[in-house]
Amino acid sequence: VQLQASGGGLVQAGGSLRLSCAASGRTFSSYDMGWFRQAPGKEREFVARVRWSYAGKYYADSVKGRFTISRDNAENTVYLQMNSLKPEDTAVYYCAAAEDRGSNSDTSWDYWGQGTLVTVSS
């Protein structure tokens, strides 16, 4: 599976962005998909994930209520809608795919995209 993330950019605090992650391969619908982020000088952290069956969506407490993860299996794409952005959301955002159940730990994910930079100005 190859993952291509896009949609990052510069936005003012309170604004919105939608990230996309396009996946190659015919088995996209069987993978759990997730988003992680890494801010400068910090470790990569979990943001959101969605089960392959659409059955469950999970969020980090820091983004709950502001971010929404969704997927379109027909388009082999997962999205991250980010609203009410804060300067502390500034990071490189990575999408990931897991053949088995993905978790909040980045060690459970098998494939990673190249990352897209989100910068939120105050």
Backbone as numpy.savetxt, mean C-alpha at the origin, in Angstrom:
# Nx Ny Nz CAx CAy CAz Cx Cy Cz
5.66 -12.77 -9.77 4.81 -11.57 -9.77 5.70 -10.33 -9.77
5.41 -9.41 -10.65 6.08 -8.11 -10.67 5.07 -7.04 -10.30
5.51 -6.12 -9.45 4.62 -5.08 -8.94 5.17 -3.72 -9.32
4.29 -2.85 -9.78 4.67 -1.50 -10.20 3.79 -0.50 -9.49
4.37 0.21 -8.54 3.62 1.21 -7.79 3.72 2.57 -8.45
2.65 3.35 -8.34 2.63 4.69 -8.89 1.64 5.54 -8.11
1.66 6.85 -8.40 0.68 7.74 -7.80 1.22 8.64 -6.71
2.48 8.47 -6.33 3.05 9.33 -5.31 3.25 10.74 -5.81
3.57 11.63 -4.89 3.80 13.01 -5.27 3.84 13.91 -4.05
3.80 15.20 -4.33 3.82 16.22 -3.27 2.41 16.74 -3.06
1.97 16.77 -1.82 0.63 17.23 -1.50 0.68 18.00 -0.18
-0.20 18.96 -0.04 -0.27 19.71 1.22 -1.01 18.90 2.28
-0.70 19.20 3.52 -1.41 18.55 4.62 -2.92 18.74 4.46
-3.65 17.68 4.71 -5.08 17.69 4.54 -5.54 17.23 3.17
-4.61 17.10 2.26 -4.94 16.69 0.90 -5.05 15.18 0.76
-5.23 14.76 -0.49 -5.45 13.35 -0.80 -4.56 12.90 -1.95
-4.25 11.63 -1.94 -3.57 10.97 -3.04 -4.11 9.56 -3.16
-4.05 9.01 -4.37 -4.38 7.61 -4.55 -3.20 6.90 -5.18
-2.68 5.93 -4.48 -1.61 5.10 -5.00 -2.19 3.89 -5.71
-1.51 3.47 -6.76 -1.88 2.27 -7.49 -0.71 1.32 -7.54
-1.02 0.05 -7.60 0.01 -0.97 -7.74 -0.48 -1.99 -8.74
0.13 -1.99 -9.91 -0.24 -2.92 -10.96 0.63 -4.17 -10.87
-0.01 -5.31 -10.95 0.70 -6.58 -10.82 0.65 -7.36 -12.11
1.73 -8.02 -12.41 1.76 -8.92 -13.56 1.38 -10.31 -13.09
1.08 -11.18 -14.01 0.79 -12.56 -13.62 -0.69 -12.85 -13.57
-1.03 -14.09 -13.85 -2.43 -14.47 -13.92 -3.01 -14.88 -12.59
-2.17 -14.94 -11.55 -2.65 -15.43 -10.26 -2.81 -14.31 -9.25
-2.93 -13.07 -9.72 -3.06 -11.92 -8.82 -4.19 -12.14 -7.83
-5.30 -12.67 -8.30 -6.48 -12.80 -7.44 -6.27 -13.74 -6.27
-5.21 -14.54 -6.31 -4.97 -15.49 -5.22 -4.00 -14.95 -4.18
-3.45 -13.76 -4.41 -2.48 -13.18 -3.48 -3.15 -12.20 -2.52
-2.69 -12.23 -1.28 -2.96 -11.10 -0.40 -2.10 -9.94 -0.89
-2.62 -8.73 -0.78 -1.90 -7.54 -1.21 -1.80 -6.56 -0.05
-0.68 -5.84 -0.03 -0.49 -4.92 1.09 0.30 -3.69 0.69
0.25 -2.70 1.56 1.05 -1.49 1.42 1.88 -1.30 2.70
3.13 -0.96 2.50 4.02 -0.60 3.58 4.65 0.74 3.26
5.28 1.36 4.23 5.96 2.63 3.96 7.23 2.72 4.79
8.14 3.51 4.29 9.39 3.74 5.00 9.74 5.22 4.93
9.75 5.83 6.09 10.11 7.24 6.20 11.63 7.35 6.35
12.19 8.50 6.02 13.64 8.67 6.15 14.13 8.38 7.56
15.14 7.52 7.67 15.73 7.20 8.95 14.92 6.25 9.80
13.83 5.71 9.25 12.98 4.80 10.02 12.87 3.46 9.33
12.40 2.48 10.08 12.19 1.16 9.50 10.89 1.14 8.70
10.84 0.20 7.81 9.62 0.02 7.02 8.48 -0.43 7.95
7.30 0.12 7.73 6.17 -0.20 8.60 4.94 -0.55 7.77
4.10 -1.35 8.38 2.85 -1.77 7.77 1.89 -0.59 7.67
1.14 -0.54 6.57 0.11 0.48 6.39 -1.27 -0.16 6.27
-1.42 -1.05 5.30 -2.73 -1.67 5.07 -2.55 -2.96 4.26
-3.51 -3.86 4.38 -3.49 -5.09 3.59 -4.91 -5.56 3.34
-5.05 -6.32 2.26 -6.35 -6.85 1.88 -6.18 -8.31 1.49
-7.10 -9.14 1.95 -7.05 -10.56 1.64 -7.36 -10.79 0.17
-6.91 -11.93 -0.34 -7.12 -12.27 -1.74 -8.60 -12.34 -2.06
-9.41 -12.74 -1.07 -10.83 -12.95 -1.28 -11.68 -11.73 -0.98
-11.05 -10.58 -0.82 -11.73 -9.35 -0.42 -12.34 -9.46 0.98
-12.10 -10.57 1.65 -12.81 -10.84 2.89 -12.34 -10.01 4.06
-11.15 -9.51 4.00 -10.65 -8.76 5.14 -9.74 -7.64 4.72
-9.89 -6.50 5.38 -9.00 -5.37 5.19 -8.49 -4.96 6.56
-7.22 -4.67 6.61 -6.57 -4.36 7.88 -5.72 -3.12 7.73
-5.71 -2.31 8.79 -5.00 -1.03 8.72 -4.14 -0.81 9.97
-3.07 -0.08 9.78 -2.32 0.40 10.92 -3.16 1.44 11.65
-3.00 1.51 12.95 -3.78 2.47 13.73 -3.54 3.90 13.26
-2.34 4.17 12.79 -1.98 5.53 12.41 -2.71 6.02 11.16
-3.27 5.10 10.37 -3.95 5.50 9.14 -5.43 5.14 9.14
-5.88 4.44 10.16 -7.26 3.98 10.21 -8.20 5.18 10.15
-9.19 5.08 9.29 -10.14 6.16 9.13 -9.73 7.20 8.09
-8.49 7.16 7.66 -8.01 8.11 6.66 -7.63 7.42 5.36
-7.10 6.22 5.44 -6.66 5.47 4.26 -7.63 4.33 3.98
-7.78 4.00 2.71 -8.61 2.88 2.31 -7.88 2.05 1.26
-7.76 0.76 1.54 -7.16 -0.15 0.57 -8.26 -0.85 -0.21
-8.04 -1.04 -1.49 -9.00 -1.76 -2.32 -8.25 -2.49 -3.41
-8.92 -3.42 -4.03 -8.29 -4.16 -5.11 -9.29 -4.43 -6.21
-8.78 -4.54 -7.41 -9.59 -4.88 -8.57 -8.92 -6.07 -9.23
-9.42 -7.24 -8.97 -8.78 -8.45 -9.49 -8.88 -8.54 -11.01
-9.88 -7.93 -11.57 -10.00 -7.94 -13.04 -8.91 -7.10 -13.69
-8.46 -6.07 -12.96 -7.42 -5.18 -13.48 -6.05 -5.48 -12.90
-5.96 -6.51 -12.03 -4.68 -6.85 -11.39 -4.05 -5.65 -10.69
-4.88 -4.90 -9.99 -4.41 -3.67 -9.38 -4.92 -3.54 -7.95
-4.06 -3.04 -7.08 -4.47 -2.70 -5.72 -4.25 -1.21 -5.54
-5.14 -0.59 -4.78 -5.11 0.85 -4.59 -4.98 1.20 -3.10
-4.44 2.38 -2.87 -4.45 2.93 -1.53 -4.91 4.38 -1.63
-6.15 4.62 -1.22 -6.69 5.97 -1.18 -6.30 6.60 0.14
-5.60 7.72 0.05 -5.09 8.38 1.25 -5.72 9.77 1.35
-6.49 9.96 2.39 -7.15 11.23 2.65 -6.62 11.85 3.93
-6.89 13.13 4.10 -6.47 13.85 5.32 -5.00 13.59 5.62
-4.18 13.75 4.62 -2.76 13.43 4.77 -2.09 14.38 5.75
-1.12 13.82 6.46 -0.36 14.56 7.46 1.13 14.54 7.10
1.89 15.50 7.57 3.33 15.47 7.28 3.99 14.16 7.70
3.50 13.55 8.76 4.09 12.28 9.22 3.78 11.10 8.30
2.94 11.32 7.30 2.69 10.28 6.29 3.76 10.30 5.20
4.64 11.26 5.24 5.71 11.35 4.25 6.60 10.11 4.33
6.74 9.42 3.19 7.50 8.18 3.15 7.53 7.66 1.72
8.36 6.66 1.50 8.27 5.86 0.29 7.29 4.73 0.57
6.30 4.62 -0.28 5.26 3.62 -0.12 5.53 2.44 -1.05
5.46 1.25 -0.48 5.72 0.03 -1.23 4.47 -0.86 -1.23
4.19 -1.44 -2.38 3.16 -2.46 -2.39 3.83 -3.83 -2.33
3.09 -4.80 -1.83 3.63 -6.13 -1.65 2.56 -7.17 -1.90
3.02 -8.37 -2.26 2.11 -9.49 -2.50 2.59 -10.70 -1.71
1.62 -11.46 -1.19 1.93 -12.66 -0.42 1.18 -13.84 -1.00
1.89 -14.92 -1.22 1.25 -16.13 -1.75 0.38 -16.80 -0.70
0.85 -16.79 0.52 0.04 -17.26 1.64 -0.52 -16.03 2.36
-0.98 -16.19 3.55 -1.59 -15.07 4.25 -0.54 -14.02 4.62
-0.71 -12.81 4.13 0.16 -11.72 4.51 -0.21 -11.21 5.89
0.78 -10.70 6.61 0.51 -10.18 7.94 1.04 -8.75 8.03
1.00 -8.19 9.23 1.53 -6.84 9.43 3.06 -6.82 9.42
3.67 -7.98 9.45 5.13 -8.07 9.39 5.59 -8.16 7.95
6.60 -7.37 7.61 7.04 -7.38 6.21 7.74 -8.68 5.83
8.07 -9.51 6.81 8.73 -10.77 6.49 7.79 -11.80 5.88
6.50 -11.56 5.95 5.53 -12.54 5.43 5.15 -12.28 3.98
5.77 -11.28 3.36 5.43 -10.91 1.99 6.51 -11.37 1.03
6.06 -11.88 -0.12 6.97 -12.54 -1.04 7.49 -11.63 -2.16
6.70 -10.67 -2.56 7.05 -9.82 -3.70 6.85 -8.36 -3.32
7.74 -7.51 -3.84 7.70 -6.09 -3.52 7.83 -5.24 -4.77
7.09 -4.14 -4.78 7.25 -3.16 -5.83 8.42 -2.24 -5.52
8.68 -1.30 -6.41 9.86 -0.46 -6.29 9.66 0.74 -5.39
8.44 1.04 -5.01 8.18 2.16 -4.12 7.82 3.42 -4.87
6.98 4.22 -4.24 6.62 5.52 -4.78 6.63 6.53 -3.63
7.22 7.69 -3.88 7.44 8.66 -2.80 6.22 9.55 -2.61
5.79 9.65 -1.38 4.73 10.56 -0.98 5.33 11.60 -0.04
5.17 12.86 -0.39 5.66 13.94 0.45 4.49 14.84 0.82
4.28 15.02 2.11 3.19 15.84 2.60 3.79 17.07 3.28
3.47 18.23 2.72 4.02 19.47 3.27 3.05 20.07 4.30
3.62 20.74 5.28 2.79 21.34 6.34 2.37 22.75 5.99
